[in-house]
Coordinates of C-alpha atoms and ligand atoms in Angstrom, one line a residue:
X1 CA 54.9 96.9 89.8
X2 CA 53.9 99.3 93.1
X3 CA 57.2 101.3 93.9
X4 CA 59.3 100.0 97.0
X5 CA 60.2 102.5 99.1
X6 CA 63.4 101.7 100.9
X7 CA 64.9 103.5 103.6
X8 CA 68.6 103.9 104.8
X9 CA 69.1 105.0 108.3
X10 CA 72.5 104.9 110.0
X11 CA 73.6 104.3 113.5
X12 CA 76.1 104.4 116.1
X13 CA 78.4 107.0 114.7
X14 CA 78.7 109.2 111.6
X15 CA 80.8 108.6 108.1
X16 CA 80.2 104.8 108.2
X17 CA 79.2 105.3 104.5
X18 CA 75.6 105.2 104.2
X19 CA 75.2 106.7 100.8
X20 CA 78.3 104.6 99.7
X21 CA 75.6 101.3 100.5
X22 CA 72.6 102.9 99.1
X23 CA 74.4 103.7 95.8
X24 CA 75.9 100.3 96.1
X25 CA 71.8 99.2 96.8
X26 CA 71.1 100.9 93.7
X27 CA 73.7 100.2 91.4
X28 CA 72.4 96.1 92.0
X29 CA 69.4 96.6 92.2
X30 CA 69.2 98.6 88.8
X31 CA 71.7 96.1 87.1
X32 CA 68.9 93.7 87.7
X33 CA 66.3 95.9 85.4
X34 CA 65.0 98.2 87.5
X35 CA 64.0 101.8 87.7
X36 CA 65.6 103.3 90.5
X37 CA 66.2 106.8 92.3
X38 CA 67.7 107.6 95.2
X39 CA 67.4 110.7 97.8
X40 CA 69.2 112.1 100.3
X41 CA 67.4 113.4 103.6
X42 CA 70.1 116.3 105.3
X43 CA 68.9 117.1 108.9
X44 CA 70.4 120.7 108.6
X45 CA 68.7 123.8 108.7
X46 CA 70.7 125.5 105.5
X47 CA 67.7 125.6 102.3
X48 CA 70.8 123.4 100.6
X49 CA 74.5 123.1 101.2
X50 CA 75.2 125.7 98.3
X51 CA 76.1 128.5 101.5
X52 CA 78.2 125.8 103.1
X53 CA 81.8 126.1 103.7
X54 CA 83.9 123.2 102.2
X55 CA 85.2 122.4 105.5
X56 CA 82.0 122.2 107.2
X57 CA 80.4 119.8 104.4
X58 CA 82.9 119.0 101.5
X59 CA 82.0 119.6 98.2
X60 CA 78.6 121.1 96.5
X61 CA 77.6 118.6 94.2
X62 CA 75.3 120.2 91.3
X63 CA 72.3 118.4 89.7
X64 CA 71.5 118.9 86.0
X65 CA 68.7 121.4 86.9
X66 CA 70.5 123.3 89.3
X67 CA 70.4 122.3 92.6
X68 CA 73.3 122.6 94.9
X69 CA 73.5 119.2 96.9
X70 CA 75.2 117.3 99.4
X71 CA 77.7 115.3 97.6
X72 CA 75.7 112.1 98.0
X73 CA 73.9 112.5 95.1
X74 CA 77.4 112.3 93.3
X75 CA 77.9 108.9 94.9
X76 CA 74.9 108.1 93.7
X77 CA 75.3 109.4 90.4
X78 CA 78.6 107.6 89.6
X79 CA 77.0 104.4 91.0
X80 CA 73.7 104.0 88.9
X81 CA 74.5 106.1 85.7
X82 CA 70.9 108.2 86.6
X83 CA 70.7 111.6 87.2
X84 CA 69.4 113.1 90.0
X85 CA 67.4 116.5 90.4
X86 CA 66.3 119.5 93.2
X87 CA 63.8 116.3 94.6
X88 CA 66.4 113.9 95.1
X89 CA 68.4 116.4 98.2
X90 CA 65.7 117.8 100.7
X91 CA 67.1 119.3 103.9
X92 CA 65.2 120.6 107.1
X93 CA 65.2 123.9 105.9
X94 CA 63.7 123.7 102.5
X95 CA 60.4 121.3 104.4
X96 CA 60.2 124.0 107.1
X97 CA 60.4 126.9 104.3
X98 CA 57.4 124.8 102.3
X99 CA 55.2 124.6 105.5
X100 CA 55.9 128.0 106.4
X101 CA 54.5 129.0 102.6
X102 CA 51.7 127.5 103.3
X103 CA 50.8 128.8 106.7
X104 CA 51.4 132.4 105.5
X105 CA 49.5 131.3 102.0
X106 CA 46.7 130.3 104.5
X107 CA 46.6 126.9 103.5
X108 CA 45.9 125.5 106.9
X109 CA 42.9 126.8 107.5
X110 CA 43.6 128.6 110.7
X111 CA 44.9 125.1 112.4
X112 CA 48.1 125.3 114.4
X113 CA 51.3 124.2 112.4
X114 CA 53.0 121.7 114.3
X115 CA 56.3 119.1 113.7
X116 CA 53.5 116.4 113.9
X117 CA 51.6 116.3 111.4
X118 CA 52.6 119.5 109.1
X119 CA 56.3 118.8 109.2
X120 CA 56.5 114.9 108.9
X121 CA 53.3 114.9 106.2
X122 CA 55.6 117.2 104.3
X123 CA 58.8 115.0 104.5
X124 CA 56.2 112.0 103.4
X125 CA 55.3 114.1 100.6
X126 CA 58.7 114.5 99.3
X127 CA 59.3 110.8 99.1
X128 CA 56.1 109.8 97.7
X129 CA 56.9 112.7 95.6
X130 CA 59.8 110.4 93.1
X131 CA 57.2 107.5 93.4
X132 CA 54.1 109.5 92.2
X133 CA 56.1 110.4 88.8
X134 CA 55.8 106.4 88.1
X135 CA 59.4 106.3 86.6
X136 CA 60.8 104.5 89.3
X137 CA 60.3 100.8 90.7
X138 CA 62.5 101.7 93.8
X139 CA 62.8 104.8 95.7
X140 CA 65.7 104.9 98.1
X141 CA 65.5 107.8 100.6
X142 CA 69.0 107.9 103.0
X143 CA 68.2 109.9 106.0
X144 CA 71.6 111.7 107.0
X145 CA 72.5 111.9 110.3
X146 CA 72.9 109.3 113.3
X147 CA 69.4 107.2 114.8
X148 CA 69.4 109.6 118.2
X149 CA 70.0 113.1 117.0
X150 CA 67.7 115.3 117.7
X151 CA 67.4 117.0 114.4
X152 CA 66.8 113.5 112.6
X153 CA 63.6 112.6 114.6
X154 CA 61.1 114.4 112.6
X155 CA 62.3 112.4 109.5
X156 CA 62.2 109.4 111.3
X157 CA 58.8 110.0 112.6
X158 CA 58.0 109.9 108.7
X159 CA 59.5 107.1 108.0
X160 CA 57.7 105.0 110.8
X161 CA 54.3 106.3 109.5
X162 CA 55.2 105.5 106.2
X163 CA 56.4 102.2 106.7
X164 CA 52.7 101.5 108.8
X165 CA 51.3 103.0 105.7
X166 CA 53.6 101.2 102.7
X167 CA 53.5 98.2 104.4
X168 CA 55.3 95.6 102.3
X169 CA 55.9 98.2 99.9
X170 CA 58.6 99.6 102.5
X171 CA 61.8 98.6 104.0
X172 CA 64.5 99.7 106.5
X173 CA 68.4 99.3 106.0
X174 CA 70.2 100.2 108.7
X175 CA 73.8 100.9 108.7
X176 CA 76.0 100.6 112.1
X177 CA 79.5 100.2 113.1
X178 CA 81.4 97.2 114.9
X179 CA 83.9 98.3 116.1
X180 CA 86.9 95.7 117.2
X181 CA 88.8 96.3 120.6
X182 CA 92.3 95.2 120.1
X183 CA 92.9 94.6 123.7
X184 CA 90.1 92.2 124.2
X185 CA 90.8 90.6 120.6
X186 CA 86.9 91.1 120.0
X187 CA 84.2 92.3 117.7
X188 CA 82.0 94.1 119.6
X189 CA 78.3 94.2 119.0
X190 CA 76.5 96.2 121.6
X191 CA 76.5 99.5 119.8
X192 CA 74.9 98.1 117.4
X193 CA 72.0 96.5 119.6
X194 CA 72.0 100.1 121.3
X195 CA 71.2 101.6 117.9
X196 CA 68.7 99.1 116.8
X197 CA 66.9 99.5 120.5
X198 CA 67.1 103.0 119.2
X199 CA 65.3 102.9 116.4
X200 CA 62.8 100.9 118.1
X201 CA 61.9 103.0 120.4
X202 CA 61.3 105.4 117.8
X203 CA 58.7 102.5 116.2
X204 CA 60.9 101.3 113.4
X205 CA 62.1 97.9 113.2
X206 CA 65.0 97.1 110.9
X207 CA 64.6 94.3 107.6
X208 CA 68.2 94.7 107.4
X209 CA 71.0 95.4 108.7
X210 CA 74.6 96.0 107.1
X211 CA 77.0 96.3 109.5
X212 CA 80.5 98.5 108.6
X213 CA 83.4 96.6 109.9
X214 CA 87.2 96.5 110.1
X215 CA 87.8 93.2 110.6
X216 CA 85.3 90.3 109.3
X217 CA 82.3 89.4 111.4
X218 CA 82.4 86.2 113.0
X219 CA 79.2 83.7 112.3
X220 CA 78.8 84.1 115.8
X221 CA 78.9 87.5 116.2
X222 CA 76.1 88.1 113.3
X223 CA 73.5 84.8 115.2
X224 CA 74.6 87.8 118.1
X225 CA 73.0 90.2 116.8
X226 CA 70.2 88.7 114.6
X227 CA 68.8 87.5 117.7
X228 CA 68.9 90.6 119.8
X229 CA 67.7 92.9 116.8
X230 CA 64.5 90.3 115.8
X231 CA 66.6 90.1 112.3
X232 CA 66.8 86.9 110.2
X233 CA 69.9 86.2 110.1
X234 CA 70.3 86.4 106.4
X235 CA 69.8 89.9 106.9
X236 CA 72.8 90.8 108.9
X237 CA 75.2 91.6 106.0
X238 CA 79.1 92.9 106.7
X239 CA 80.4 96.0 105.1
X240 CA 83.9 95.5 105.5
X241 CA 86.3 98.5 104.7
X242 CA 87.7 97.6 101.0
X243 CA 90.3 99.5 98.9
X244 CA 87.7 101.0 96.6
X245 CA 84.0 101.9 97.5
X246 CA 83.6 100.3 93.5
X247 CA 83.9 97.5 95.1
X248 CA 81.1 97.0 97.6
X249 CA 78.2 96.9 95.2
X250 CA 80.0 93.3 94.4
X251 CA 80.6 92.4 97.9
X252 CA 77.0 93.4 98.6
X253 CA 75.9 90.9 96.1
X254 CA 77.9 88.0 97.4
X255 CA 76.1 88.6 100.3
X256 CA 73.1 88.4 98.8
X257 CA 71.8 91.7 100.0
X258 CA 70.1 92.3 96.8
X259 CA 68.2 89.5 96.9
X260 CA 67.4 89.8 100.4
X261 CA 65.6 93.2 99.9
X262 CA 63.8 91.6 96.5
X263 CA 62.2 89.0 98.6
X264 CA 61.9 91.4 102.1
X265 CA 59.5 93.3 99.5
X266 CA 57.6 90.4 98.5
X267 CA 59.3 89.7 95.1
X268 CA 60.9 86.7 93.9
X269 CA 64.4 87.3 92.3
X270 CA 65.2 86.0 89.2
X271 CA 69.1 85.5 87.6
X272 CA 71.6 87.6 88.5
X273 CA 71.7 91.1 88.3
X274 CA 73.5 92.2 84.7
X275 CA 77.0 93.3 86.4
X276 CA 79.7 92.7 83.7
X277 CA 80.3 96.3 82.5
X278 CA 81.0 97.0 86.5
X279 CA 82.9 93.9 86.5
X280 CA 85.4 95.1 83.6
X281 CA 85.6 98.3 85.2
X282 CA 87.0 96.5 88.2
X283 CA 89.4 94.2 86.5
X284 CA 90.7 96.8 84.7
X285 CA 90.9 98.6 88.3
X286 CA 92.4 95.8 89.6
X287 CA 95.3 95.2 86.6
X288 CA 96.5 98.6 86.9
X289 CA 99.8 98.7 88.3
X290 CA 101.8 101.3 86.0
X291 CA 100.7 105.1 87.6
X292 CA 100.0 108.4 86.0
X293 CA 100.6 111.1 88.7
X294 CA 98.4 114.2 88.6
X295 CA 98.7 117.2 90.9
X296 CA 95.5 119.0 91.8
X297 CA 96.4 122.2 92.5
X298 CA 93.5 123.8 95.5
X299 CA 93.6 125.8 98.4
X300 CA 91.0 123.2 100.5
X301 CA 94.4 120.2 99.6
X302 CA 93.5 119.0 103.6
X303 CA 89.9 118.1 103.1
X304 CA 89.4 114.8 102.1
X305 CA 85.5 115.4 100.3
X306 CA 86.3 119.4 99.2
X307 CA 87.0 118.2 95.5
X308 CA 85.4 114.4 95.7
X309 CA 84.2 114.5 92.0
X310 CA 87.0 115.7 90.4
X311 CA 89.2 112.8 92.2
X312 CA 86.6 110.0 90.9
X313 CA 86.6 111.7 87.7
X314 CA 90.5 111.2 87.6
X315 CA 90.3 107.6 89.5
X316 CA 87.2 106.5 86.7
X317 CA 89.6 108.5 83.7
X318 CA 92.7 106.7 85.2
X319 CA 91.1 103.2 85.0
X320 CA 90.1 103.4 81.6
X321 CA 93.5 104.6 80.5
X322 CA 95.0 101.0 82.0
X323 CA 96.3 103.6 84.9
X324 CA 97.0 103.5 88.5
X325 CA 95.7 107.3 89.6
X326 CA 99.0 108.9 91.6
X327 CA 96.5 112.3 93.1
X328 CA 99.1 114.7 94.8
X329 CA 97.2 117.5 96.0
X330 CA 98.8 120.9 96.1
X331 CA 98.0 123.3 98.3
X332 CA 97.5 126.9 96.2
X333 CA 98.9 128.8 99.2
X334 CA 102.5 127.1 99.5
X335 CA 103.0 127.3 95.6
X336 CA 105.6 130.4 95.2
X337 CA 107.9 131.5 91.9
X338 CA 111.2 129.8 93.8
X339 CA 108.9 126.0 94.8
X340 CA 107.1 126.0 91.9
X341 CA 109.2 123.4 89.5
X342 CA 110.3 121.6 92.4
X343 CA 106.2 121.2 93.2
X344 CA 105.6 120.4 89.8
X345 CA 108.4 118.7 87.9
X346 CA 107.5 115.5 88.6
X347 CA 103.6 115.3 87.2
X348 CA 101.9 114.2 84.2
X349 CA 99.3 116.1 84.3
X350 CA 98.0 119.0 86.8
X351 CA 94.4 120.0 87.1
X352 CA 93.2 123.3 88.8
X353 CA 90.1 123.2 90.7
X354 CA 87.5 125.3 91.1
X355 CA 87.1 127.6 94.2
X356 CA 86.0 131.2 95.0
X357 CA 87.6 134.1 96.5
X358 CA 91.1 135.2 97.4
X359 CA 93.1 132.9 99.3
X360 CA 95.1 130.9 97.4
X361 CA 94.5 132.3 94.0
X362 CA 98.2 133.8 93.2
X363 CA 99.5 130.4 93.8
X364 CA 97.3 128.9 91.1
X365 CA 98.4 131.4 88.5
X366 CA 102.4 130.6 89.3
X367 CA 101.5 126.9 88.9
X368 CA 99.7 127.7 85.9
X369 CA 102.4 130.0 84.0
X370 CA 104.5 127.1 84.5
X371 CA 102.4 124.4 82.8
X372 CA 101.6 126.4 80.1
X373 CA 105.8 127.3 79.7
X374 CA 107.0 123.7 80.4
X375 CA 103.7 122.5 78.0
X376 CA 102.7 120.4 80.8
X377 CA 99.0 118.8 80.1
X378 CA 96.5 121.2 82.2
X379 CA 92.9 121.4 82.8
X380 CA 91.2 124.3 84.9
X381 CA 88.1 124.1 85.8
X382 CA 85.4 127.1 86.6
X383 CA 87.9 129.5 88.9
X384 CA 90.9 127.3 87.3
X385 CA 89.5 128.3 83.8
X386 CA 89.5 131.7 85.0
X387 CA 92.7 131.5 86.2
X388 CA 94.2 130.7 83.3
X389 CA 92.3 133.5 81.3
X390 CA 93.7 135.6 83.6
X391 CA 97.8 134.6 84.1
X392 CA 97.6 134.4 79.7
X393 CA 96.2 137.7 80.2
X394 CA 98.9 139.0 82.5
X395 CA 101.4 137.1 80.9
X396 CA 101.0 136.8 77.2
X397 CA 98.8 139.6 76.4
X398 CA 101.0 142.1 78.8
X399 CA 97.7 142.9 80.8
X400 CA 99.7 143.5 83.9
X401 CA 96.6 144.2 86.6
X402 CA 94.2 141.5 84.4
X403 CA 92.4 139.9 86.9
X404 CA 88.2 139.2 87.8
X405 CA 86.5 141.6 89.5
X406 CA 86.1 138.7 92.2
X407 CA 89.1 139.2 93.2
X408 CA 89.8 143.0 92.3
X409 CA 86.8 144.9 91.9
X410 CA 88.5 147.6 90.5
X411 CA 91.2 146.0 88.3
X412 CA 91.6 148.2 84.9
X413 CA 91.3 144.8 82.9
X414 CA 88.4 143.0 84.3
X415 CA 89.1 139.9 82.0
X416 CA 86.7 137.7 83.9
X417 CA 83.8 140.0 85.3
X418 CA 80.1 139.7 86.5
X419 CA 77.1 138.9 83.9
X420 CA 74.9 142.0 83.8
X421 CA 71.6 139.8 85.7
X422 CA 74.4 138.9 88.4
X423 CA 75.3 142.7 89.2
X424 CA 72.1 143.2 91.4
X425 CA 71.8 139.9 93.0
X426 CA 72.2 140.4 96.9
X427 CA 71.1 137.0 98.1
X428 CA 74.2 134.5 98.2
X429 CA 71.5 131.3 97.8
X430 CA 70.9 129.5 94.7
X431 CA 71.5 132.5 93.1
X432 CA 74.3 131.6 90.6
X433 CA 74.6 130.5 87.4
X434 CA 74.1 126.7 88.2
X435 CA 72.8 123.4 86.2
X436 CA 73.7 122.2 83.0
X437 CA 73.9 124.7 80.1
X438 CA 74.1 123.7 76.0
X439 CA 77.7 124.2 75.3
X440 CA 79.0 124.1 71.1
X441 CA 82.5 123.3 70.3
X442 CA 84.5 124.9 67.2
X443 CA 84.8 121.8 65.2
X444 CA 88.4 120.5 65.1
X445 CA 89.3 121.6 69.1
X446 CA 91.0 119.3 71.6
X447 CA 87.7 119.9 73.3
X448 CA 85.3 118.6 70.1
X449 CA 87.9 116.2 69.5
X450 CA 87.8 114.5 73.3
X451 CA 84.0 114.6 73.4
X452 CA 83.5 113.7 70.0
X453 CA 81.0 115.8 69.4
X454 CA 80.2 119.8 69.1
X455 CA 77.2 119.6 71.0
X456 CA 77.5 119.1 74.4
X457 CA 76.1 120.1 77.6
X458 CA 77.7 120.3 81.3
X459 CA 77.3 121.7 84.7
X460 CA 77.9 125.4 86.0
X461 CA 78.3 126.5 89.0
X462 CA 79.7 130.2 89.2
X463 CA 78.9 133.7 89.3
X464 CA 81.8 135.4 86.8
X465 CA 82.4 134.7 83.3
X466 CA 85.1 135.4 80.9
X467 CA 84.7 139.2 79.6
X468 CA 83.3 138.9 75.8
X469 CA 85.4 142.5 75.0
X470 CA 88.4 140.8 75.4
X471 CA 87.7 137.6 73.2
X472 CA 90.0 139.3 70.1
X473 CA 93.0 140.2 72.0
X474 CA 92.7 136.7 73.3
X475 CA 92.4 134.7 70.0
X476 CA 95.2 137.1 68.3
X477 CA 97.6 136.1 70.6
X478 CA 96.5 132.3 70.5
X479 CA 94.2 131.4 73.3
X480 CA 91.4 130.0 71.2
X481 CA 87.7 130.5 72.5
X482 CA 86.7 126.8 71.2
X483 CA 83.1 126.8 73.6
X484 CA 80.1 128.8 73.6
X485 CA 76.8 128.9 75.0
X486 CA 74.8 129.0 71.9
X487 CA 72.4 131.4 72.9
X488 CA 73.8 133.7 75.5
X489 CA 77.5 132.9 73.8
X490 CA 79.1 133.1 76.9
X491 CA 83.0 131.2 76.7
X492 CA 82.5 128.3 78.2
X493 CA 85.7 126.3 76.9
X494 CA 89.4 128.4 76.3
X495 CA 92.3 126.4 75.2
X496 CA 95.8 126.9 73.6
X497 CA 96.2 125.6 70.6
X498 CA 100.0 125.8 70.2
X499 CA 100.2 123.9 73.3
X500 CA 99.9 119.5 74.0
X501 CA 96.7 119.6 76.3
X502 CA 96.2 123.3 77.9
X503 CA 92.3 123.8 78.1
X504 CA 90.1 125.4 80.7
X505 CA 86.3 124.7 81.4
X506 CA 83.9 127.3 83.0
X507 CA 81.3 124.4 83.6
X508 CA 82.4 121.0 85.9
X509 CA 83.0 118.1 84.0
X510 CA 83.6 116.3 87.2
X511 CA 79.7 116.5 87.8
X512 CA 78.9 114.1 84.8
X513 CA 81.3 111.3 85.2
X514 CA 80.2 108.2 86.3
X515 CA 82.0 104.7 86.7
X516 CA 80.2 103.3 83.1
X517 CA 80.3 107.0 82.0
X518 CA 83.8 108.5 82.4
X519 CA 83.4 111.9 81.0
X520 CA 85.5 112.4 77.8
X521 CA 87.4 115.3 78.9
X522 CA 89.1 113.5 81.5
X523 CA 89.4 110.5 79.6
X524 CA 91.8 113.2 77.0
X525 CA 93.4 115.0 79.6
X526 CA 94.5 111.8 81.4
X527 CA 95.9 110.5 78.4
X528 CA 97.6 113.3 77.1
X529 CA 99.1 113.1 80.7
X530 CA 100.1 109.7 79.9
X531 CA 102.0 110.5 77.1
X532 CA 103.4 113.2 78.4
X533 CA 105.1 111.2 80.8
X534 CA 106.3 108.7 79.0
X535 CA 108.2 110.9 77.4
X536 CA 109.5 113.2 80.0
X537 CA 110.5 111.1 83.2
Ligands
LIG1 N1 84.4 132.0 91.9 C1 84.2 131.8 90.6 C2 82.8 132.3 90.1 O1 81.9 132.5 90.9 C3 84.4 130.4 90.2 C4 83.4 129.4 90.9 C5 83.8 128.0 90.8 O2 85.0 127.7 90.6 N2 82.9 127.1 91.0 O3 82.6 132.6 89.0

């Protein structure tokens, strides 16, 4: 069949949880055979959120070739079990940088580069780009950003000309918010035709709208606004807020919204889309009552997206184990020698995340001295790995100053330092040692044990590695090197052997797992965290 192209805008405010329904879009729409993609749109002028600040745009997700990218694509990832790349995150900056190549290249031919035609023909180019490779049926491109903003017009100027262009091959979702005023004991729909009116102005009309909602939307209330938006009324489909974003693909369906956008594109549906492997996911979601509590030990503890994958991870590891996830978050910088157990004590398990720099980073090694002395089930991940290199290094090895040269350049035992191809690297952007990297497991580890495997490959996203020199010192005195980079043989994976679940990961596990995936590590850790509880409290 011709690939669909469909398009998710949003309207009326911000976090309404666009890429939440376009995952959810994708998740049915691939459950009922289809090849499907999905790509995020970000209006900012950053070449990719890799530079970003957690606070000012929550985590960096990391695609399997090493792009850094909004954490969208990890919605999207989790939802549809497909992996996206560099061409499923495009941002202003990176289509201003191509047409700027091209000027200076010469490729214009002396014309003058303007927004219309040089910037919206490249944003064209970047969706027809997924279709063109023929592997997908549907393309989903979610524009970020609110219908009105300034910096989303130039996209949006795209997508009109390519709906004109795509004809029934196209289609427009929008997403806006009802909000409900207490006072009046009413839903409220005129945002909503404001946004629409919006969009129209701007040339694109609606197929569909999904409307986000805290309390349900009256039959009334929907005739409302199909009328007012020229929407069939079948169209106008609620997105009310739920206890688990798992759950909307489901809710979606009931409404039909698959089916709505099969025959909006001029095909006929046929059965229902193949959803039992979500479904058991959910009841097993939905049966667990019992918790396991897990502390995730982080200095960005107040940002609800900062470590988004690692919580699914847990949630999606949680579920499988017949577990209610208990997520305490602990915040690196209040964690002293004289709060510690009383911080602690009370987990199953306690994960420390990834992070860079200084703040923060003294708490993580208290926390982790004692784990490892009360044999508490631990995972660190990337700076958490180092962490723990580091604290057995200080600790067990007697290598008072150990530290990485990331936090003390001049420390006499740089246990975690710089690669050599890092030391001359001035430019902070995509410069790191990012994407998925072959990884081999010592046969018999915790780690080759939870994966089941020796050969496996993850995601990186760091500049420092563990210092080879000090690899003896570290096995003599029982922290066991169990993963390596096959060719570079770079430590990838450190455990303790002596201990019940004490292992560190330079890569991200968090980046693989996905709601019909769970990745195995967390699937191990969770249960050793299990057990561990039932014995202790
Ligand atoms: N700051 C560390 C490094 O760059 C760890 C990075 C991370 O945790 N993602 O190596």
């Amino acid at each position: 069949m011709e690939t669909k192209y469909l398009f998710v805008t949003g309207g009326v405010v911000s976090s309404l949880g666009k890429g939440i329904i376009s995952s959810s879009i994708a998740c049915l729409l691939k459950a009922r055979g289809y090849r499907v993609t999905i790509q995020k749109f970000d209006p900012y002028i950053n070449i990719d959120p890799g530079t970003l600040n957690p606070y000012e745009h929550g985590e960096c997700y990391v695609t399997v070739d090493g792009h850094e990218a909004d954490l969208d694509l990890g919605h999207y990832e989790r939802f549809t079990n497909i992996r996206t790349t560099r061409a499923n995150n495009i941002t202003t900056g990176r289509i201003y940088q191509s047409v700027i190549d091209k000027e200076r290249r010469g490729d214009y031919l002396g014309k003058t580069v303007q927004i219309v035609p040089h910037i919206t023909d490249e944003i064209k180019r970047s969706v027809k780009k997924l279709g063109l490779t023929g592997d997908y049926d549907f393309v989903i491109t979610e524009i970020g950003g609110v219908v009105g903003d300034i910096e989303s017009l130039p996209f949006l100027e795209a997508v009109r000309q390519l709906r004109w262009e795509l004809g029934q091959n196209s289609l427009c979702v929008h997403l806006t918010y009802v909000p409900y005023i207490a006072a009046a004991k009413e839903l409220k729909t005129k945002p909503t035709q404001h946004s629409v009116k919006k969009l129209q102005e701007l040339g694109i009309q609606p197929d569909v709208l999904v409307l986000r909602t805290e309390h349900p939307i009256t039959p009334e209330a929907r005739r409302k606004i199909a009328l007012f938006c020229n929407i069939t009324p079948d169209a106008v489909v609620q997105s009310i807020d739920l206890p688990s974003i798992y759950e909307v693909p489901v809710k979606m369906h009931e409404q039909h919204l698959d089916e709505i956008i099969l025959r909006k594109c001029g095909i006929t549906p046929e059965g229902e889309p193949h959803m039992a492997p979500w479904m058991s996911f959910l009841d097993k979601m939905h049966s667990a009552t019992k918790p396991v509590t897990i502390g995730l030990v982080g200095k960005y503890v107040e940002l609800q997206d900062a470590y988004k994958s690692i919580d699914e991870s847990l949630f999606q590891a949680a579920t499988y184990n017949d577990r209610k996830l208990d997520l305490r978050y602990i915040h690196s910088e209040k964690v002293t020698e004289e709060n510690v157990g009383e911080l602690l004590s009370g987990l199953d398990g306690i994960v420390v995340a990834p992070g860079f720099g200084q703040r923060g980073i003294e708490g993580k090694f208290i926390a982790l001295k004692w784990a490892r002395e009360h044999d508490v089930p631990t995972l660190g991940i990337c700076l958490g790995m180092q962490c723990m290199v580091i604290e057995y290094a200080r600790n067990v090895l007697g290598l008072a100053d150990a530290n990485s040269t990331e936090m003390d350049p001049k420390t006499p035992h740089n246990v975690i330092d710089l690669m050599e191809e890092q030391k001359s690297i001035s430019n902070m952007g995509g410069t790191m040692r990012l994407g998925a990297y072959d990884c081999r497991l010592r046969p018999g580890s915790l780690a080759a044990k939870a994966y089941g495997s020796c050969e496996i490959s993850e995601r990186h996203r760091h500049r420092f590695e563990f210092n080879e020199e000090y690899r003896p010192a570290f096995e003599a005195a029982g922290m066991a090197c169990v993963g390596e980079n096959p060719l570079t043989h770079l430590v990838e994976v450190v455990e303790v052997p002596g201990k019940r679940w004490y292992l560190g990961t330079q890569y991200h596990p968090e980046y693989s797992s996905t709601v019909l995936s769970p990745n195995p590590l967390f699937l191990s850790f969770v249960d050793a965290a299990i057990n561990y509880g039932e014995e202790n409290h």
